[in-house]
Amino acid sequence: MTLHHWIRQTHRWLGIFFTLTVLANLAAMPLGPTPPAITYAPLAPLALLLASGLYMFFRPYLRKAERS
């Protein structure tokens, strides 16, 4: 499996994990003050999603530049 395929698969799993952390955050809000661990849990997968998404977005442009 190439690096590109590995990053795409990781990006998909991070999206699922991010969604679950946001849902857990929303489910905990009506129960009272939420602990910081639940409140800030979506930030780590979000940062990784940003990095992998930017890689996948710019990859075709970088490959075009290499061919020229």
mmCIF file of N, CA, C and O in Angstrom:
data_model
loop_
_atom_site.group_PDB
_atom_site.id
_atom_site.type_symbol
_atom_site.label_atom_id
_atom_site.label_comp_id
_atom_site.label_asym_id
_atom_site.label_seq_id
_atom_site.Cartn_x
_atom_site.Cartn_y
_atom_site.Cartn_z
ATOM 1 N N MET A 1 0.854 -1.172 0.000
ATOM 2 C CA MET A 1 0.000 0.000 0.000
ATOM 3 C C MET A 1 0.903 1.239 0.000
ATOM 4 O O MET A 1 1.799 1.366 0.822
ATOM 5 N N THR A 2 0.640 2.159 -0.908
ATOM 6 C CA THR A 2 1.467 3.347 -1.019
ATOM 7 C C THR A 2 1.106 4.366 0.056
ATOM 8 O O THR A 2 0.077 4.256 0.726
ATOM 9 N N LEU A 3 1.956 5.355 0.200
ATOM 10 C CA LEU A 3 1.737 6.396 1.199
ATOM 11 C C LEU A 3 0.427 7.122 0.937
ATOM 12 O O LEU A 3 -0.328 7.421 1.876
ATOM 13 N N HIS A 4 0.132 7.401 -0.325
ATOM 14 C CA HIS A 4 -1.100 8.120 -0.661
ATOM 15 C C HIS A 4 -2.338 7.336 -0.211
ATOM 16 O O HIS A 4 -3.264 7.904 0.368
ATOM 17 N N HIS A 5 -2.357 6.044 -0.466
ATOM 18 C CA HIS A 5 -3.500 5.220 -0.061
ATOM 19 C C HIS A 5 -3.611 5.149 1.461
ATOM 20 O O HIS A 5 -4.712 5.165 2.009
ATOM 21 N N TRP A 6 -2.467 5.071 2.145
ATOM 22 C CA TRP A 6 -2.466 5.016 3.592
ATOM 23 C C TRP A 6 -3.024 6.310 4.183
ATOM 24 O O TRP A 6 -3.805 6.284 5.124
ATOM 25 N N ILE A 7 -2.646 7.450 3.607
ATOM 26 C CA ILE A 7 -3.143 8.747 4.093
ATOM 27 C C ILE A 7 -4.636 8.875 3.837
ATOM 28 O O ILE A 7 -5.382 9.356 4.692
ATOM 29 N N ARG A 8 -5.111 8.436 2.677
ATOM 30 C CA ARG A 8 -6.551 8.495 2.387
ATOM 31 C C ARG A 8 -7.349 7.636 3.362
ATOM 32 O O ARG A 8 -8.388 8.058 3.873
ATOM 33 N N GLN A 9 -6.860 6.435 3.646
ATOM 34 C CA GLN A 9 -7.562 5.544 4.577
ATOM 35 C C GLN A 9 -7.546 6.124 5.982
ATOM 36 O O GLN A 9 -8.567 6.088 6.685
ATOM 37 N N THR A 10 -6.424 6.668 6.392
ATOM 38 C CA THR A 10 -6.331 7.297 7.711
ATOM 39 C C THR A 10 -7.273 8.492 7.801
ATOM 40 O O THR A 10 -7.923 8.700 8.832
ATOM 41 N N HIS A 11 -7.372 9.262 6.725
ATOM 42 C CA HIS A 11 -8.261 10.421 6.696
ATOM 43 C C HIS A 11 -9.716 9.985 6.888
ATOM 44 O O HIS A 11 -10.469 10.630 7.620
ATOM 45 N N ARG A 12 -10.091 8.887 6.263
ATOM 46 C CA ARG A 12 -11.467 8.378 6.422
ATOM 47 C C ARG A 12 -11.740 7.961 7.868
ATOM 48 O O ARG A 12 -12.781 8.300 8.434
ATOM 49 N N TRP A 13 -10.806 7.221 8.479
ATOM 50 C CA TRP A 13 -10.998 6.780 9.855
ATOM 51 C C TRP A 13 -10.976 7.954 10.823
ATOM 52 O O TRP A 13 -11.705 7.960 11.820
ATOM 53 N N LEU A 14 -10.152 8.936 10.548
ATOM 54 C CA LEU A 14 -10.138 10.134 11.391
ATOM 55 C C LEU A 14 -11.469 10.868 11.320
ATOM 56 O O LEU A 14 -11.931 11.427 12.315
ATOM 57 N N GLY A 15 -12.076 10.890 10.149
ATOM 58 C CA GLY A 15 -13.386 11.519 9.999
ATOM 59 C C GLY A 15 -14.436 10.837 10.855
ATOM 60 O O GLY A 15 -15.264 11.501 11.494
ATOM 61 N N ILE A 16 -14.395 9.506 10.903
ATOM 62 C CA ILE A 16 -15.338 8.762 11.741
ATOM 63 C C ILE A 16 -15.068 9.054 13.211
ATOM 64 O O ILE A 16 -15.997 9.324 13.988
ATOM 65 N N PHE A 17 -13.799 9.020 13.610
ATOM 66 C CA PHE A 17 -13.442 9.283 14.999
ATOM 67 C C PHE A 17 -13.812 10.710 15.406
ATOM 68 O O PHE A 17 -14.326 10.943 16.506
ATOM 69 N N PHE A 18 -13.580 11.674 14.524
ATOM 70 C CA PHE A 18 -13.941 13.065 14.799
ATOM 71 C C PHE A 18 -15.453 13.192 15.002
ATOM 72 O O PHE A 18 -15.904 13.853 15.933
ATOM 73 N N THR A 19 -16.229 12.561 14.147
ATOM 74 C CA THR A 19 -17.683 12.611 14.274
ATOM 75 C C THR A 19 -18.140 12.029 15.611
ATOM 76 O O THR A 19 -19.014 12.598 16.277
ATOM 77 N N LEU A 20 -17.541 10.926 16.015
ATOM 78 C CA LEU A 20 -17.912 10.312 17.291
ATOM 79 C C LEU A 20 -17.552 11.204 18.475
ATOM 80 O O LEU A 20 -18.318 11.297 19.436
ATOM 81 N N THR A 21 -16.414 11.880 18.411
ATOM 82 C CA THR A 21 -16.038 12.763 19.517
ATOM 83 C C THR A 21 -16.961 13.976 19.592
ATOM 84 O O THR A 21 -17.303 14.431 20.685
ATOM 85 N N VAL A 22 -17.378 14.491 18.451
ATOM 86 C CA VAL A 22 -18.317 15.621 18.452
ATOM 87 C C VAL A 22 -19.666 15.171 19.003
ATOM 88 O O VAL A 22 -20.287 15.889 19.805
ATOM 89 N N LEU A 23 -20.133 13.998 18.601
ATOM 90 C CA LEU A 23 -21.405 13.488 19.123
ATOM 91 C C LEU A 23 -21.332 13.245 20.634
ATOM 92 O O LEU A 23 -22.286 13.529 21.357
ATOM 93 N N ALA A 24 -20.193 12.742 21.114
ATOM 94 C CA ALA A 24 -20.027 12.544 22.553
ATOM 95 C C ALA A 24 -20.057 13.887 23.278
ATOM 96 O O ALA A 24 -20.642 14.008 24.362
ATOM 97 N N ASN A 25 -19.455 14.875 22.673
ATOM 98 C CA ASN A 25 -19.456 16.222 23.253
ATOM 99 C C ASN A 25 -20.880 16.765 23.325
ATOM 100 O O ASN A 25 -21.298 17.311 24.353
ATOM 101 N N LEU A 26 -21.629 16.611 22.256
ATOM 102 C CA LEU A 26 -23.007 17.103 22.234
ATOM 103 C C LEU A 26 -23.896 16.328 23.204
ATOM 104 O O LEU A 26 -24.795 16.906 23.826
ATOM 105 N N ALA A 27 -23.655 15.034 23.362
ATOM 106 C CA ALA A 27 -24.451 14.227 24.278
ATOM 107 C C ALA A 27 -24.143 14.576 25.736
ATOM 108 O O ALA A 27 -25.010 14.467 26.601
ATOM 109 N N ALA A 28 -22.924 15.004 26.018
ATOM 110 C CA ALA A 28 -22.543 15.315 27.397
ATOM 111 C C ALA A 28 -22.980 16.708 27.829
ATOM 112 O O ALA A 28 -23.084 16.969 29.023
ATOM 113 N N MET A 29 -23.229 17.585 26.887
ATOM 114 C CA MET A 29 -23.571 18.972 27.238
ATOM 115 C C MET A 29 -24.824 19.108 28.102
ATOM 116 O O MET A 29 -24.804 19.848 29.080
ATOM 117 N N PRO A 30 -25.922 18.432 27.810
ATOM 118 C CA PRO A 30 -27.122 18.606 28.650
ATOM 119 C C PRO A 30 -26.985 18.021 30.055
ATOM 120 O O PRO A 30 -27.777 18.326 30.931
ATOM 121 N N LEU A 31 -25.977 17.200 30.281
ATOM 122 C CA LEU A 31 -25.818 16.544 31.573
ATOM 123 C C LEU A 31 -25.129 17.426 32.614
ATOM 124 O O LEU A 31 -24.934 16.996 33.748
ATOM 125 N N GLY A 32 -24.746 18.607 32.246
ATOM 126 C CA GLY A 32 -24.068 19.507 33.174
ATOM 127 C C GLY A 32 -22.737 19.955 32.597
ATOM 128 O O GLY A 32 -22.479 19.806 31.400
ATOM 129 N N PRO A 33 -21.879 20.493 33.443
ATOM 130 C CA PRO A 33 -20.573 20.942 32.942
ATOM 131 C C PRO A 33 -19.764 19.755 32.407
ATOM 132 O O PRO A 33 -19.614 18.750 33.084
ATOM 133 N N THR A 34 -19.297 19.902 31.198
ATOM 134 C CA THR A 34 -18.545 18.806 30.575
ATOM 135 C C THR A 34 -17.081 18.890 30.974
ATOM 136 O O THR A 34 -16.512 19.977 31.048
ATOM 137 N N PRO A 35 -16.461 17.762 31.222
ATOM 138 C CA PRO A 35 -15.037 17.765 31.549
ATOM 139 C C PRO A 35 -14.210 18.236 30.357
ATOM 140 O O PRO A 35 -14.595 18.016 29.195
ATOM 141 N N PRO A 36 -13.075 18.868 30.608
ATOM 142 C CA PRO A 36 -12.236 19.345 29.495
ATOM 143 C C PRO A 36 -11.795 18.229 28.550
ATOM 144 O O PRO A 36 -11.611 18.468 27.361
ATOM 145 N N ALA A 37 -11.650 17.015 29.057
ATOM 146 C CA ALA A 37 -11.234 15.911 28.186
ATOM 147 C C ALA A 37 -12.262 15.655 27.086
ATOM 148 O O ALA A 37 -11.899 15.346 25.944
ATOM 149 N N ILE A 38 -13.528 15.793 27.407
ATOM 150 C CA ILE A 38 -14.582 15.600 26.398
ATOM 151 C C ILE A 38 -14.709 16.840 25.518
ATOM 152 O O ILE A 38 -14.893 16.738 24.308
ATOM 153 N N THR A 39 -14.565 18.004 26.134
ATOM 154 C CA THR A 39 -14.715 19.254 25.382
ATOM 155 C C THR A 39 -13.645 19.396 24.310
ATOM 156 O O THR A 39 -13.929 19.790 23.182
ATOM 157 N N TYR A 40 -12.403 19.072 24.656
ATOM 158 C CA TYR A 40 -11.296 19.274 23.720
ATOM 159 C C TYR A 40 -10.924 18.026 22.923
ATOM 160 O O TYR A 40 -9.992 18.056 22.120
ATOM 161 N N ALA A 41 -11.630 16.936 23.113
ATOM 162 C CA ALA A 41 -11.326 15.690 22.406
ATOM 163 C C ALA A 41 -11.394 15.822 20.879
ATOM 164 O O ALA A 41 -10.573 15.232 20.183
ATOM 165 N N PRO A 42 -12.324 16.600 20.301
ATOM 166 C CA PRO A 42 -12.367 16.683 18.833
ATOM 167 C C PRO A 42 -11.211 17.454 18.200
ATOM 168 O O PRO A 42 -11.003 17.368 16.989
ATOM 169 N N LEU A 43 -10.434 18.174 18.984
ATOM 170 C CA LEU A 43 -9.398 19.019 18.388
ATOM 171 C C LEU A 43 -8.230 18.227 17.788
ATOM 172 O O LEU A 43 -7.715 18.598 16.731
ATOM 173 N N ALA A 44 -7.820 17.150 18.434
ATOM 174 C CA ALA A 44 -6.704 16.355 17.900
ATOM 175 C C ALA A 44 -7.055 15.719 16.554
ATOM 176 O O ALA A 44 -6.291 15.873 15.581
ATOM 177 N N PRO A 45 -8.200 15.019 16.430
ATOM 178 C CA PRO A 45 -8.517 14.473 15.109
ATOM 179 C C PRO A 45 -8.769 15.562 14.074
ATOM 180 O O PRO A 45 -8.478 15.385 12.894
ATOM 181 N N LEU A 46 -9.272 16.711 14.517
ATOM 182 C CA LEU A 46 -9.508 17.800 13.572
ATOM 183 C C LEU A 46 -8.191 18.313 12.994
ATOM 184 O O LEU A 46 -8.094 18.584 11.794
ATOM 185 N N ALA A 47 -7.172 18.434 13.831
ATOM 186 C CA ALA A 47 -5.861 18.885 13.343
ATOM 187 C C ALA A 47 -5.271 17.871 12.360
ATOM 188 O O ALA A 47 -4.702 18.252 11.324
ATOM 189 N N LEU A 48 -5.417 16.588 12.669
ATOM 190 C CA LEU A 48 -4.910 15.559 11.752
ATOM 191 C C LEU A 48 -5.715 15.518 10.454
ATOM 192 O O LEU A 48 -5.152 15.288 9.375
ATOM 193 N N LEU A 49 -7.022 15.760 10.552
ATOM 194 C CA LEU A 49 -7.850 15.840 9.342
ATOM 195 C C LEU A 49 -7.422 17.012 8.468
ATOM 196 O O LEU A 49 -7.393 16.901 7.239
ATOM 197 N N LEU A 50 -7.090 18.122 9.103
ATOM 198 C CA LEU A 50 -6.622 19.289 8.346
ATOM 199 C C LEU A 50 -5.336 18.963 7.601
ATOM 200 O O LEU A 50 -5.211 19.252 6.406
ATOM 201 N N ALA A 51 -4.397 18.341 8.293
ATOM 202 C CA ALA A 51 -3.115 18.011 7.666
ATOM 203 C C ALA A 51 -3.287 17.027 6.512
ATOM 204 O O ALA A 51 -2.754 17.246 5.407
ATOM 205 N N SER A 52 -4.034 15.959 6.729
ATOM 206 C CA SER A 52 -4.206 14.968 5.662
ATOM 207 C C SER A 52 -5.062 15.515 4.525
ATOM 208 O O SER A 52 -4.820 15.214 3.353
ATOM 209 N N GLY A 53 -6.042 16.346 4.841
ATOM 210 C CA GLY A 53 -6.869 16.953 3.799
ATOM 211 C C GLY A 53 -6.079 17.914 2.928
ATOM 212 O O GLY A 53 -6.249 17.943 1.699
ATOM 213 N N LEU A 54 -5.215 18.709 3.555
ATOM 214 C CA LEU A 54 -4.373 19.624 2.771
ATOM 215 C C LEU A 54 -3.401 18.849 1.889
ATOM 216 O O LEU A 54 -3.156 19.232 0.743
ATOM 217 N N TYR A 55 -2.859 17.748 2.407
ATOM 218 C CA TYR A 55 -1.973 16.914 1.596
ATOM 219 C C TYR A 55 -2.708 16.403 0.355
ATOM 220 O O TYR A 55 -2.200 16.495 -0.771
ATOM 221 N N MET A 56 -3.922 15.864 0.567
ATOM 222 C CA MET A 56 -4.668 15.312 -0.562
ATOM 223 C C MET A 56 -5.119 16.398 -1.527
ATOM 224 O O MET A 56 -5.226 16.160 -2.728
ATOM 225 N N PHE A 57 -5.380 17.610 -1.008
ATOM 226 C CA PHE A 57 -5.806 18.701 -1.874
ATOM 227 C C PHE A 57 -4.666 19.161 -2.777
ATOM 228 O O PHE A 57 -4.866 19.391 -3.973
ATOM 229 N N PHE A 58 -3.460 19.294 -2.217
ATOM 230 C CA PHE A 58 -2.339 19.837 -2.995
ATOM 231 C C PHE A 58 -1.564 18.772 -3.768
ATOM 232 O O PHE A 58 -0.756 19.120 -4.630
ATOM 233 N N ARG A 59 -1.794 17.519 -3.509
ATOM 234 C CA ARG A 59 -1.042 16.456 -4.180
ATOM 235 C C ARG A 59 -1.151 16.500 -5.708
ATOM 236 O O ARG A 59 -0.125 16.396 -6.392
ATOM 237 N N PRO A 60 -2.348 16.677 -6.295
ATOM 238 C CA PRO A 60 -2.399 16.722 -7.763
ATOM 239 C C PRO A 60 -1.617 17.897 -8.355
ATOM 240 O O PRO A 60 -0.999 17.768 -9.412
ATOM 241 N N TYR A 61 -1.612 19.029 -7.666
ATOM 242 C CA TYR A 61 -0.876 20.190 -8.172
ATOM 243 C C TYR A 61 0.625 19.961 -8.091
ATOM 244 O O TYR A 61 1.371 20.386 -8.966
ATOM 245 N N LEU A 62 1.074 19.287 -7.044
ATOM 246 C CA LEU A 62 2.490 19.012 -6.916
ATOM 247 C C LEU A 62 2.943 17.998 -7.955
ATOM 248 O O LEU A 62 4.045 18.094 -8.495
ATOM 249 N N ARG A 63 2.086 17.032 -8.264
ATOM 250 C CA ARG A 63 2.448 16.041 -9.289
ATOM 251 C C ARG A 63 2.513 16.696 -10.665
ATOM 252 O O ARG A 63 3.360 16.332 -11.478
ATOM 253 N N LYS A 64 1.608 17.668 -10.947
ATOM 254 C CA LYS A 64 1.673 18.377 -12.220
ATOM 255 C C LYS A 64 2.953 19.158 -12.351
ATOM 256 O O LYS A 64 3.577 19.191 -13.405
ATOM 257 N N ALA A 65 3.392 19.771 -11.264
ATOM 258 C CA ALA A 65 4.628 20.554 -11.281
ATOM 259 C C ALA A 65 5.840 19.649 -11.504
ATOM 260 O O ALA A 65 6.798 20.051 -12.175
ATOM 261 N N GLU A 66 5.805 18.437 -10.981
ATOM 262 C CA GLU A 66 6.916 17.499 -11.167
ATOM 263 C C GLU A 66 7.007 17.044 -12.622
ATOM 264 O O GLU A 66 8.092 16.837 -13.140
ATOM 265 N N ARG A 67 5.878 16.884 -13.279
ATOM 266 C CA ARG A 67 5.857 16.429 -14.672
ATOM 267 C C ARG A 67 6.368 17.484 -15.634
ATOM 268 O O ARG A 67 6.906 17.166 -16.686
ATOM 269 N N SER A 68 6.174 18.736 -15.293
ATOM 270 C CA SER A 68 6.557 19.831 -16.205
ATOM 271 C C SER A 68 8.056 20.054 -16.218
ATOM 272 O O SER A 68 8.795 19.758 -15.394
#
